[in-house]
């Protein structure tokens, strides 16, 4: 009889949804010899509504030598893609259909598990084999190249599951390769994976608090600096603490009875800053500042005109003399999104002896407006990302999204990023599948941000026809009224573009409508912006060709 970890799980009536996984676990326990151990996630079903132990992996079977077999169990309709790969088909109660590639997800999960073990055990390695178990489906025809012969057990062979598992181990019982870890270290590691489970609501709040606390170090460093004139140029990666630095400067100005202003490019970021800043009315976008000055001078702008924002830009630059020397403190956020003329004009608003803090991240330069170069300024750089969990930072580094590797300052390992593939015309269904999976894992709709890789005009998801996802009303940007106020649709699930969501974050982020055919600088920056918005979990909804390009980066 095999050893089960954890062994003190209890089966309850409400766990009927996972009765098949429970049945498989009990079979493995009774049919495998006592030198085998089976690690499972059955005990999580009451909390997570999920029986998997690691991503798409349902069971990890380990022999006495430390060799591992990862078993993925699927009880749903199985079809083949045009390329011949196996797809798991899911149909919701309302008849909507979504699909998920079987082999690619588990391959990534296994790769991530290997990486995590190596980080914890000084470069030691583990050997993991893979078995796909389909107790309710029958596979006909040749297997995809991604699945080895003898590594798929379908309905026709289900009765022989344990014998097939033993044959796999008996053919090659001892792990091979360089620096293979000992069996005891492997069992200890897997025991930890089986016993630890996150409670997402609490974890989301803890991650937010911890990120804020750790990222506050950047503002402390800035506060200790003394130089004159105080022109500070900060280049910090996403999650490095730029927002905390901005807030601290605004609060300091308020306590000193000084006039301060916070400027950025994105309206949603300015609106978010207004909620926490000591002087909300002094937080605005560049264009809002231009609109304010325009109204003061009796010049009204019709925001329903196509060129309204270009008119505002020209107006502010022509009339900047009216604002010279008005401020004690100026904080510019998202500086990489500003034009050179904007920046050079804005800094003239600060009095002699005042403070200017220019915050930017070149890795988020999506508009290619200005390669910032402030001559004579003090420059402070920070490559440490305190917001993104370690697995997300590892993914961003593996995909080489930034010019230099990121450093993780986050204490959370985080969840394994999920990748969903879609064919042309089915992106909404694939996105819905990603949303449903997050909801099943315990994320509240309000903690999820669905971000399109495309702009507003080219997004199928943000078209006027899409009102719901996963039976949830979506909240999305509709436009501006004649006074420049933002109009949003009513809904629980936030949907926007990654361009508009820059500078903000959510517990879970779904980055969707991702399609490209080569790794360009622009593509890397978009992916970096989208992935770095997540505090706990990120899901990517990509075309099949993008999935292949990512696999090449991750596994070659």
mmCIF file with all atom_site columns, C-alpha atoms in Angstrom, residues 152-361:
data_model
loop_
_atom_site.group_PDB
_atom_site.id
_atom_site.type_symbol
_atom_site.label_atom_id
_atom_site.label_alt_id
_atom_site.label_comp_id
_atom_site.label_asym_id
_atom_site.label_entity_id
_atom_site.label_seq_id
_atom_site.pdbx_PDB_ins_code
_atom_site.Cartn_x
_atom_site.Cartn_y
_atom_site.Cartn_z
_atom_site.occupancy
_atom_site.B_iso_or_equiv
_atom_site.pdbx_formal_charge
_atom_site.auth_seq_id
_atom_site.auth_comp_id
_atom_site.auth_asym_id
_atom_site.auth_atom_id
_atom_site.pdbx_PDB_model_num
ATOM 1   C CA . UNK A 1 152 ? -1.415  8.418  -22.130 1.00 0.00 ? 152 UNK A CA 1
ATOM 2   C CA . UNK A 1 153 ? -3.909  6.205  -20.324 1.00 0.00 ? 153 UNK A CA 1
ATOM 3   C CA . UNK A 1 154 ? -7.410  6.570  -21.736 1.00 0.00 ? 154 UNK A CA 1
ATOM 4   C CA . UNK A 1 155 ? -10.712 4.863  -20.918 1.00 0.00 ? 155 UNK A CA 1
ATOM 5   C CA . UNK A 1 156 ? -9.714  1.673  -22.719 1.00 0.00 ? 156 UNK A CA 1
ATOM 6   C CA . UNK A 1 157 ? -6.685  1.228  -20.424 1.00 0.00 ? 157 UNK A CA 1
ATOM 7   C CA . UNK A 1 158 ? -8.044  2.837  -17.264 1.00 0.00 ? 158 UNK A CA 1
ATOM 8   C CA . UNK A 1 159 ? -8.344  -0.493 -15.446 1.00 0.00 ? 159 UNK A CA 1
ATOM 9   C CA . UNK A 1 160 ? -4.570  -0.953 -15.852 1.00 0.00 ? 160 UNK A CA 1
ATOM 10  C CA . UNK A 1 161 ? -3.565  2.477  -14.531 1.00 0.00 ? 161 UNK A CA 1
ATOM 11  C CA . UNK A 1 162 ? -1.494  1.231  -11.590 1.00 0.00 ? 162 UNK A CA 1
ATOM 12  C CA . UNK A 1 163 ? 0.258   -1.440 -13.669 1.00 0.00 ? 163 UNK A CA 1
ATOM 13  C CA . UNK A 1 164 ? 1.204   1.168  -16.296 1.00 0.00 ? 164 UNK A CA 1
ATOM 14  C CA . UNK A 1 165 ? 2.567   3.470  -13.580 1.00 0.00 ? 165 UNK A CA 1
ATOM 15  C CA . UNK A 1 166 ? 4.683   0.657  -12.118 1.00 0.00 ? 166 UNK A CA 1
ATOM 16  C CA . UNK A 1 167 ? 6.008   -0.272 -15.574 1.00 0.00 ? 167 UNK A CA 1
ATOM 17  C CA . UNK A 1 168 ? 7.153   3.345  -16.134 1.00 0.00 ? 168 UNK A CA 1
ATOM 18  C CA . UNK A 1 169 ? 9.087   3.298  -12.855 1.00 0.00 ? 169 UNK A CA 1
ATOM 19  C CA . UNK A 1 170 ? 10.483  -0.204 -13.330 1.00 0.00 ? 170 UNK A CA 1
ATOM 20  C CA . UNK A 1 171 ? 11.884  0.598  -16.780 1.00 0.00 ? 171 UNK A CA 1
ATOM 21  C CA . UNK A 1 172 ? 13.999  3.432  -15.318 1.00 0.00 ? 172 UNK A CA 1
ATOM 22  C CA . UNK A 1 173 ? 13.740  3.431  -11.519 1.00 0.00 ? 173 UNK A CA 1
ATOM 23  C CA . UNK A 1 174 ? 16.691  5.688  -10.672 1.00 0.00 ? 174 UNK A CA 1
ATOM 24  C CA . UNK A 1 175 ? 16.724  9.418  -11.600 1.00 0.00 ? 175 UNK A CA 1
ATOM 25  C CA . UNK A 1 176 ? 19.409  10.322 -14.128 1.00 0.00 ? 176 UNK A CA 1
ATOM 26  C CA . UNK A 1 177 ? 21.187  13.570 -14.852 1.00 0.00 ? 177 UNK A CA 1
ATOM 27  C CA . UNK A 1 178 ? 23.618  15.938 -13.193 1.00 0.00 ? 178 UNK A CA 1
ATOM 28  C CA . UNK A 1 179 ? 23.354  17.002 -9.542  1.00 0.00 ? 179 UNK A CA 1
ATOM 29  C CA . UNK A 1 180 ? 20.264  14.879 -8.854  1.00 0.00 ? 180 UNK A CA 1
ATOM 30  C CA . UNK A 1 181 ? 18.866  15.542 -5.374  1.00 0.00 ? 181 UNK A CA 1
ATOM 31  C CA . UNK A 1 182 ? 18.528  12.806 -2.800  1.00 0.00 ? 182 UNK A CA 1
ATOM 32  C CA . UNK A 1 183 ? 15.146  11.149 -2.241  1.00 0.00 ? 183 UNK A CA 1
ATOM 33  C CA . UNK A 1 184 ? 14.685  12.610 1.255   1.00 0.00 ? 184 UNK A CA 1
ATOM 34  C CA . UNK A 1 185 ? 15.075  16.221 0.033   1.00 0.00 ? 185 UNK A CA 1
ATOM 35  C CA . UNK A 1 186 ? 12.597  15.544 -2.767  1.00 0.00 ? 186 UNK A CA 1
ATOM 36  C CA . UNK A 1 187 ? 10.001  14.068 -0.416  1.00 0.00 ? 187 UNK A CA 1
ATOM 37  C CA . UNK A 1 188 ? 10.389  16.967 2.030   1.00 0.00 ? 188 UNK A CA 1
ATOM 38  C CA . UNK A 1 189 ? 9.914   19.455 -0.794  1.00 0.00 ? 189 UNK A CA 1
ATOM 39  C CA . UNK A 1 190 ? 6.793   17.744 -2.138  1.00 0.00 ? 190 UNK A CA 1
ATOM 40  C CA . UNK A 1 191 ? 5.373   17.381 1.368   1.00 0.00 ? 191 UNK A CA 1
ATOM 41  C CA . UNK A 1 192 ? 5.565   21.145 1.712   1.00 0.00 ? 192 UNK A CA 1
ATOM 42  C CA . UNK A 1 193 ? 3.758   21.622 -1.617  1.00 0.00 ? 193 UNK A CA 1
ATOM 43  C CA . UNK A 1 194 ? 0.996   19.232 -0.510  1.00 0.00 ? 194 UNK A CA 1
ATOM 44  C CA . UNK A 1 195 ? 0.389   20.715 2.930   1.00 0.00 ? 195 UNK A CA 1
ATOM 45  C CA . UNK A 1 196 ? 0.533   24.436 2.180   1.00 0.00 ? 196 UNK A CA 1
ATOM 46  C CA . UNK A 1 197 ? -2.510  26.099 0.635   1.00 0.00 ? 197 UNK A CA 1
ATOM 47  C CA . UNK A 1 198 ? -3.180  29.811 0.163   1.00 0.00 ? 198 UNK A CA 1
ATOM 48  C CA . UNK A 1 199 ? -6.325  31.601 1.316   1.00 0.00 ? 199 UNK A CA 1
ATOM 49  C CA . UNK A 1 200 ? -6.638  34.047 -1.510  1.00 0.00 ? 200 UNK A CA 1
ATOM 50  C CA . UNK A 1 201 ? -8.650  36.819 0.116   1.00 0.00 ? 201 UNK A CA 1
ATOM 51  C CA . UNK A 1 202 ? -6.256  37.128 3.025   1.00 0.00 ? 202 UNK A CA 1
ATOM 52  C CA . UNK A 1 203 ? -3.233  36.585 0.811   1.00 0.00 ? 203 UNK A CA 1
ATOM 53  C CA . UNK A 1 204 ? -4.282  39.408 -1.501  1.00 0.00 ? 204 UNK A CA 1
ATOM 54  C CA . UNK A 1 205 ? -4.470  41.844 1.399   1.00 0.00 ? 205 UNK A CA 1
ATOM 55  C CA . UNK A 1 206 ? -1.205  40.562 2.863   1.00 0.00 ? 206 UNK A CA 1
ATOM 56  C CA . UNK A 1 207 ? 0.562   40.904 -0.471  1.00 0.00 ? 207 UNK A CA 1
ATOM 57  C CA . UNK A 1 208 ? -0.646  44.470 -0.810  1.00 0.00 ? 208 UNK A CA 1
ATOM 58  C CA . UNK A 1 209 ? 0.517   45.395 2.700   1.00 0.00 ? 209 UNK A CA 1
ATOM 59  C CA . UNK A 1 210 ? 3.870   43.644 2.341   1.00 0.00 ? 210 UNK A CA 1
ATOM 60  C CA . UNK A 1 211 ? 4.509   45.142 -1.089  1.00 0.00 ? 211 UNK A CA 1
ATOM 61  C CA . UNK A 1 212 ? 3.769   48.630 0.201   1.00 0.00 ? 212 UNK A CA 1
ATOM 62  C CA . UNK A 1 213 ? 6.009   48.127 3.223   1.00 0.00 ? 213 UNK A CA 1
ATOM 63  C CA . UNK A 1 214 ? 8.953   46.753 1.235   1.00 0.00 ? 214 UNK A CA 1
ATOM 64  C CA . UNK A 1 215 ? 8.639   49.197 -1.664  1.00 0.00 ? 215 UNK A CA 1
ATOM 65  C CA . UNK A 1 216 ? 8.649   52.083 0.788   1.00 0.00 ? 216 UNK A CA 1
ATOM 66  C CA . UNK A 1 217 ? 12.416  51.733 0.887   1.00 0.00 ? 217 UNK A CA 1
ATOM 67  C CA . UNK A 1 218 ? 12.740  53.782 -2.299  1.00 0.00 ? 218 UNK A CA 1
ATOM 68  C CA . UNK A 1 219 ? 10.967  56.744 -0.703  1.00 0.00 ? 219 UNK A CA 1
ATOM 69  C CA . UNK A 1 220 ? 13.175  56.459 2.384   1.00 0.00 ? 220 UNK A CA 1
ATOM 70  C CA . UNK A 1 221 ? 16.308  56.609 0.265   1.00 0.00 ? 221 UNK A CA 1
ATOM 71  C CA . UNK A 1 222 ? 14.998  59.635 -1.608  1.00 0.00 ? 222 UNK A CA 1
ATOM 72  C CA . UNK A 1 223 ? 14.154  61.382 1.654   1.00 0.00 ? 223 UNK A CA 1
ATOM 73  C CA . UNK A 1 224 ? 17.725  60.981 2.918   1.00 0.00 ? 224 UNK A CA 1
ATOM 74  C CA . UNK A 1 225 ? 19.260  62.594 -0.158  1.00 0.00 ? 225 UNK A CA 1
ATOM 75  C CA . UNK A 1 226 ? 20.382  66.202 0.176   1.00 0.00 ? 226 UNK A CA 1
ATOM 76  C CA . UNK A 1 227 ? 21.400  68.281 -2.841  1.00 0.00 ? 227 UNK A CA 1
ATOM 77  C CA . UNK A 1 228 ? 20.464  71.533 -4.511  1.00 0.00 ? 228 UNK A CA 1
ATOM 78  C CA . UNK A 1 229 ? 18.658  72.161 -6.711  1.00 0.00 ? 229 UNK A CA 1
ATOM 79  C CA . UNK A 1 230 ? 16.543  69.149 -5.729  1.00 0.00 ? 230 UNK A CA 1
ATOM 80  C CA . UNK A 1 231 ? 15.992  67.676 -9.190  1.00 0.00 ? 231 UNK A CA 1
ATOM 81  C CA . UNK A 1 232 ? 15.646  63.922 -8.676  1.00 0.00 ? 232 UNK A CA 1
ATOM 82  C CA . UNK A 1 233 ? 15.363  61.576 -11.640 1.00 0.00 ? 233 UNK A CA 1
ATOM 83  C CA . UNK A 1 234 ? 14.165  58.097 -10.594 1.00 0.00 ? 234 UNK A CA 1
ATOM 84  C CA . UNK A 1 235 ? 14.245  55.128 -12.944 1.00 0.00 ? 235 UNK A CA 1
ATOM 85  C CA . UNK A 1 236 ? 12.529  52.271 -11.158 1.00 0.00 ? 236 UNK A CA 1
ATOM 86  C CA . UNK A 1 237 ? 11.074  49.058 -12.497 1.00 0.00 ? 237 UNK A CA 1
ATOM 87  C CA . UNK A 1 238 ? 7.410   48.188 -12.032 1.00 0.00 ? 238 UNK A CA 1
ATOM 88  C CA . UNK A 1 239 ? 6.643   47.568 -8.363  1.00 0.00 ? 239 UNK A CA 1
ATOM 89  C CA . UNK A 1 240 ? 9.814   49.274 -7.140  1.00 0.00 ? 240 UNK A CA 1
ATOM 90  C CA . UNK A 1 241 ? 7.963   51.812 -4.999  1.00 0.00 ? 241 UNK A CA 1
ATOM 91  C CA . UNK A 1 242 ? 7.589   54.846 -7.262  1.00 0.00 ? 242 UNK A CA 1
ATOM 92  C CA . UNK A 1 243 ? 3.994   55.399 -6.133  1.00 0.00 ? 243 UNK A CA 1
ATOM 93  C CA . UNK A 1 244 ? 5.010   55.309 -2.459  1.00 0.00 ? 244 UNK A CA 1
ATOM 94  C CA . UNK A 1 245 ? 7.748   57.839 -3.193  1.00 0.00 ? 245 UNK A CA 1
ATOM 95  C CA . UNK A 1 246 ? 5.236   60.105 -4.944  1.00 0.00 ? 246 UNK A CA 1
ATOM 96  C CA . UNK A 1 247 ? 2.786   59.897 -2.041  1.00 0.00 ? 247 UNK A CA 1
ATOM 97  C CA . UNK A 1 248 ? 5.466   60.607 0.532   1.00 0.00 ? 248 UNK A CA 1
ATOM 98  C CA . UNK A 1 249 ? 6.543   63.741 -1.340  1.00 0.00 ? 249 UNK A CA 1
ATOM 99  C CA . UNK A 1 250 ? 2.946   64.971 -1.564  1.00 0.00 ? 250 UNK A CA 1
ATOM 100 C CA . UNK A 1 251 ? 2.338   64.338 2.150   1.00 0.00 ? 251 UNK A CA 1
ATOM 101 C CA . UNK A 1 252 ? 5.584   66.055 3.059   1.00 0.00 ? 252 UNK A CA 1
ATOM 102 C CA . UNK A 1 253 ? 4.598   69.105 1.031   1.00 0.00 ? 253 UNK A CA 1
ATOM 103 C CA . UNK A 1 254 ? 1.188   69.172 2.712   1.00 0.00 ? 254 UNK A CA 1
ATOM 104 C CA . UNK A 1 255 ? 2.725   69.075 6.213   1.00 0.00 ? 255 UNK A CA 1
ATOM 105 C CA . UNK A 1 256 ? 5.100   71.913 5.253   1.00 0.00 ? 256 UNK A CA 1
ATOM 106 C CA . UNK A 1 257 ? 2.237   74.046 3.850   1.00 0.00 ? 257 UNK A CA 1
ATOM 107 C CA . UNK A 1 258 ? 3.795   73.864 0.399   1.00 0.00 ? 258 UNK A CA 1
ATOM 108 C CA . UNK A 1 259 ? 2.029   73.815 -2.944  1.00 0.00 ? 259 UNK A CA 1
ATOM 109 C CA . UNK A 1 260 ? 2.511   70.497 -4.717  1.00 0.00 ? 260 UNK A CA 1
ATOM 110 C CA . UNK A 1 261 ? 1.249   68.834 -7.880  1.00 0.00 ? 261 UNK A CA 1
ATOM 111 C CA . UNK A 1 262 ? 1.222   65.258 -9.139  1.00 0.00 ? 262 UNK A CA 1
ATOM 112 C CA . UNK A 1 263 ? 1.139   64.744 -12.908 1.00 0.00 ? 263 UNK A CA 1
ATOM 113 C CA . UNK A 1 264 ? 0.985   61.569 -14.976 1.00 0.00 ? 264 UNK A CA 1
ATOM 114 C CA . UNK A 1 265 ? -0.152  60.514 -18.434 1.00 0.00 ? 265 UNK A CA 1
ATOM 115 C CA . UNK A 1 266 ? -2.902  57.952 -17.776 1.00 0.00 ? 266 UNK A CA 1
ATOM 116 C CA . UNK A 1 267 ? -6.256  59.141 -16.467 1.00 0.00 ? 267 UNK A CA 1
ATOM 117 C CA . UNK A 1 268 ? -6.981  55.938 -14.460 1.00 0.00 ? 268 UNK A CA 1
ATOM 118 C CA . UNK A 1 269 ? -3.676  56.342 -12.594 1.00 0.00 ? 269 UNK A CA 1
ATOM 119 C CA . UNK A 1 270 ? -4.448  59.980 -11.800 1.00 0.00 ? 270 UNK A CA 1
ATOM 120 C CA . UNK A 1 271 ? -7.909  58.987 -10.550 1.00 0.00 ? 271 UNK A CA 1
ATOM 121 C CA . UNK A 1 272 ? -6.368  56.282 -8.348  1.00 0.00 ? 272 UNK A CA 1
ATOM 122 C CA . UNK A 1 273 ? -3.854  58.734 -6.902  1.00 0.00 ? 273 UNK A CA 1
ATOM 123 C CA . UNK A 1 274 ? -6.653  61.187 -6.048  1.00 0.00 ? 274 UNK A CA 1
ATOM 124 C CA . UNK A 1 275 ? -8.109  58.586 -3.687  1.00 0.00 ? 275 UNK A CA 1
ATOM 125 C CA . UNK A 1 276 ? -4.988  58.517 -1.487  1.00 0.00 ? 276 UNK A CA 1
ATOM 126 C CA . UNK A 1 277 ? -3.259  61.878 -1.981  1.00 0.00 ? 277 UNK A CA 1
ATOM 127 C CA . UNK A 1 278 ? -3.548  64.637 0.667   1.00 0.00 ? 278 UNK A CA 1
ATOM 128 C CA . UNK A 1 279 ? -4.608  67.180 -2.001  1.00 0.00 ? 279 UNK A CA 1
ATOM 129 C CA . UNK A 1 280 ? -6.698  65.224 -4.551  1.00 0.00 ? 280 UNK A CA 1
ATOM 130 C CA . UNK A 1 281 ? -7.413  68.269 -6.696  1.00 0.00 ? 281 UNK A CA 1
ATOM 131 C CA . UNK A 1 282 ? -3.680  68.667 -7.354  1.00 0.00 ? 282 UNK A CA 1
ATOM 132 C CA . UNK A 1 283 ? -3.397  65.170 -8.904  1.00 0.00 ? 283 UNK A CA 1
ATOM 133 C CA . UNK A 1 284 ? -4.086  65.143 -12.609 1.00 0.00 ? 284 UNK A CA 1
ATOM 134 C CA . UNK A 1 285 ? -2.899  64.128 -16.041 1.00 0.00 ? 285 UNK A CA 1
ATOM 135 C CA . UNK A 1 286 ? -0.937  66.381 -18.354 1.00 0.00 ? 286 UNK A CA 1
ATOM 136 C CA . UNK A 1 287 ? -4.070  66.880 -20.421 1.00 0.00 ? 287 UNK A CA 1
ATOM 137 C CA . UNK A 1 288 ? -6.200  67.654 -17.359 1.00 0.00 ? 288 UNK A CA 1
ATOM 138 C CA . UNK A 1 289 ? -3.721  70.377 -16.408 1.00 0.00 ? 289 UNK A CA 1
ATOM 139 C CA . UNK A 1 290 ? -4.015  71.773 -19.911 1.00 0.00 ? 290 UNK A CA 1
ATOM 140 C CA . UNK A 1 291 ? -7.810  71.645 -19.691 1.00 0.00 ? 291 UNK A CA 1
ATOM 141 C CA . UNK A 1 292 ? -7.773  73.452 -16.332 1.00 0.00 ? 292 UNK A CA 1
ATOM 142 C CA . UNK A 1 293 ? -5.589  76.242 -17.680 1.00 0.00 ? 293 UNK A CA 1
ATOM 143 C CA . UNK A 1 294 ? -7.735  76.409 -20.797 1.00 0.00 ? 294 UNK A CA 1
ATOM 144 C CA . UNK A 1 295 ? -10.907 76.938 -18.736 1.00 0.00 ? 295 UNK A CA 1
ATOM 145 C CA . UNK A 1 296 ? -9.209  79.587 -16.586 1.00 0.00 ? 296 UNK A CA 1
ATOM 146 C CA . UNK A 1 297 ? -8.406  81.522 -19.741 1.00 0.00 ? 297 UNK A CA 1
ATOM 147 C CA . UNK A 1 298 ? -11.951 81.174 -21.071 1.00 0.00 ? 298 UNK A CA 1
ATOM 148 C CA . UNK A 1 299 ? -11.067 78.641 -23.754 1.00 0.00 ? 299 UNK A CA 1
ATOM 149 C CA . UNK A 1 300 ? -13.452 75.659 -23.733 1.00 0.00 ? 300 UNK A CA 1
ATOM 150 C CA . UNK A 1 301 ? -12.430 72.343 -25.295 1.00 0.00 ? 301 UNK A CA 1
ATOM 151 C CA . UNK A 1 302 ? -14.959 69.939 -26.769 1.00 0.00 ? 302 UNK A CA 1
ATOM 152 C CA . UNK A 1 303 ? -13.729 66.462 -25.776 1.00 0.00 ? 303 UNK A CA 1
ATOM 153 C CA . UNK A 1 304 ? -16.015 64.812 -28.275 1.00 0.00 ? 304 UNK A CA 1
ATOM 154 C CA . UNK A 1 305 ? -13.826 66.166 -31.093 1.00 0.00 ? 305 UNK A CA 1
ATOM 155 C CA . UNK A 1 306 ? -11.193 63.796 -32.486 1.00 0.00 ? 306 UNK A CA 1
ATOM 156 C CA . UNK A 1 307 ? -8.289  66.218 -32.029 1.00 0.00 ? 307 UNK A CA 1
ATOM 157 C CA . UNK A 1 308 ? -9.286  67.529 -28.589 1.00 0.00 ? 308 UNK A CA 1
ATOM 158 C CA . UNK A 1 309 ? -6.179  66.226 -26.835 1.00 0.00 ? 309 UNK A CA 1
ATOM 159 C CA . UNK A 1 310 ? -3.783  67.546 -29.477 1.00 0.00 ? 310 UNK A CA 1
ATOM 160 C CA . UNK A 1 311 ? -5.409  70.973 -29.095 1.00 0.00 ? 311 UNK A CA 1
ATOM 161 C CA . UNK A 1 312 ? -4.850  70.815 -25.327 1.00 0.00 ? 312 UNK A CA 1
ATOM 162 C CA . UNK A 1 313 ? -1.187  69.896 -25.734 1.00 0.00 ? 313 UNK A CA 1
ATOM 163 C CA . UNK A 1 314 ? -0.581  72.873 -28.017 1.00 0.00 ? 314 UNK A CA 1
ATOM 164 C CA . UNK A 1 315 ? -2.512  75.213 -25.736 1.00 0.00 ? 315 UNK A CA 1
ATOM 165 C CA . UNK A 1 316 ? -0.533  74.293 -22.603 1.00 0.00 ? 316 UNK A CA 1
ATOM 166 C CA . UNK A 1 317 ? 2.834   74.648 -24.315 1.00 0.00 ? 317 UNK A CA 1
ATOM 167 C CA . UNK A 1 318 ? 1.876   78.072 -25.681 1.00 0.00 ? 318 UNK A CA 1
ATOM 168 C CA . UNK A 1 319 ? 0.626   79.286 -22.278 1.00 0.00 ? 319 UNK A CA 1
ATOM 169 C CA . UNK A 1 320 ? 3.060   77.638 -19.883 1.00 0.00 ? 320 UNK A CA 1
ATOM 170 C CA . UNK A 1 321 ? 4.409   81.076 -18.925 1.00 0.00 ? 321 UNK A CA 1
ATOM 171 C CA . UNK A 1 322 ? 1.226   81.568 -16.861 1.00 0.00 ? 322 UNK A CA 1
ATOM 172 C CA . UNK A 1 323 ? 2.304   78.710 -14.580 1.00 0.00 ? 323 UNK A CA 1
ATOM 173 C CA . UNK A 1 324 ? 6.020   79.456 -14.131 1.00 0.00 ? 324 UNK A CA 1
ATOM 174 C CA . UNK A 1 325 ? 7.139   79.436 -10.479 1.00 0.00 ? 325 UNK A CA 1
ATOM 175 C CA . UNK A 1 326 ? 3.751   78.340 -9.060  1.00 0.00 ? 326 UNK A CA 1
ATOM 176 C CA . UNK A 1 327 ? 4.817   75.149 -7.269  1.00 0.00 ? 327 UNK A CA 1
ATOM 177 C CA . UNK A 1 328 ? 7.038   74.143 -4.374  1.00 0.00 ? 328 UNK A CA 1
ATOM 178 C CA . UNK A 1 329 ? 6.946   70.464 -5.285  1.00 0.00 ? 329 UNK A CA 1
ATOM 179 C CA . UNK A 1 330 ? 6.295   68.746 -8.627  1.00 0.00 ? 330 UNK A CA 1
ATOM 180 C CA . UNK A 1 331 ? 6.023   64.969 -8.976  1.00 0.00 ? 331 UNK A CA 1
ATOM 181 C CA . UNK A 1 332 ? 5.843   63.608 -12.516 1.00 0.00 ? 332 UNK A CA 1
ATOM 182 C CA . UNK A 1 333 ? 4.919   59.928 -12.773 1.00 0.00 ? 333 UNK A CA 1
ATOM 183 C CA . UNK A 1 334 ? 5.106   57.804 -15.956 1.00 0.00 ? 334 UNK A CA 1
ATOM 184 C CA . UNK A 1 335 ? 7.749   60.210 -17.235 1.00 0.00 ? 335 UNK A CA 1
ATOM 185 C CA . UNK A 1 336 ? 8.621   57.811 -20.060 1.00 0.00 ? 336 UNK A CA 1
ATOM 186 C CA . UNK A 1 337 ? 5.211   58.591 -21.605 1.00 0.00 ? 337 UNK A CA 1
ATOM 187 C CA . UNK A 1 338 ? 5.825   62.343 -21.847 1.00 0.00 ? 338 UNK A CA 1
ATOM 188 C CA . UNK A 1 339 ? 7.054   64.303 -24.849 1.00 0.00 ? 339 UNK A CA 1
ATOM 189 C CA . UNK A 1 340 ? 10.330  66.175 -24.404 1.00 0.00 ? 340 UNK A CA 1
ATOM 190 C CA . UNK A 1 341 ? 8.563   69.536 -24.806 1.00 0.00 ? 341 UNK A CA 1
ATOM 191 C CA . UNK A 1 342 ? 6.043   68.599 -22.129 1.00 0.00 ? 342 UNK A CA 1
ATOM 192 C CA . UNK A 1 343 ? 8.720   67.723 -19.610 1.00 0.00 ? 343 UNK A CA 1
ATOM 193 C CA . UNK A 1 344 ? 10.903  70.759 -20.285 1.00 0.00 ? 344 UNK A CA 1
ATOM 194 C CA . UNK A 1 345 ? 7.881   73.051 -19.969 1.00 0.00 ? 345 UNK A CA 1
ATOM 195 C CA . UNK A 1 346 ? 6.468   71.457 -16.807 1.00 0.00 ? 346 UNK A CA 1
ATOM 196 C CA . UNK A 1 347 ? 9.634   71.770 -14.731 1.00 0.00 ? 347 UNK A CA 1
ATOM 197 C CA . UNK A 1 348 ? 9.474   75.561 -15.136 1.00 0.00 ? 348 UNK A CA 1
ATOM 198 C CA . UNK A 1 349 ? 6.392   75.547 -12.884 1.00 0.00 ? 349 UNK A CA 1
ATOM 199 C CA . UNK A 1 350 ? 8.612   74.908 -9.829  1.00 0.00 ? 350 UNK A CA 1
ATOM 200 C CA . UNK A 1 351 ? 9.970   77.804 -7.781  1.00 0.00 ? 351 UNK A CA 1
ATOM 201 C CA . UNK A 1 352 ? 13.666  78.292 -7.276  1.00 0.00 ? 352 UNK A CA 1
ATOM 202 C CA . UNK A 1 353 ? 14.686  76.062 -4.368  1.00 0.00 ? 353 UNK A CA 1
ATOM 203 C CA . UNK A 1 354 ? 11.696  73.759 -4.920  1.00 0.00 ? 354 UNK A CA 1
ATOM 204 C CA . UNK A 1 355 ? 11.674  69.988 -5.398  1.00 0.00 ? 355 UNK A CA 1
ATOM 205 C CA . UNK A 1 356 ? 11.171  68.115 -8.687  1.00 0.00 ? 356 UNK A CA 1
ATOM 206 C CA . UNK A 1 357 ? 10.806  64.326 -8.690  1.00 0.00 ? 357 UNK A CA 1
ATOM 207 C CA . UNK A 1 358 ? 10.651  62.710 -12.118 1.00 0.00 ? 358 UNK A CA 1
ATOM 208 C CA . UNK A 1 359 ? 9.564   59.038 -11.982 1.00 0.00 ? 359 UNK A CA 1
ATOM 209 C CA . UNK A 1 360 ? 9.796   56.657 -14.924 1.00 0.00 ? 360 UNK A CA 1
ATOM 210 C CA . UNK A 1 361 ? 10.400  53.110 -16.107 1.00 0.00 ? 361 UNK A CA 1
#
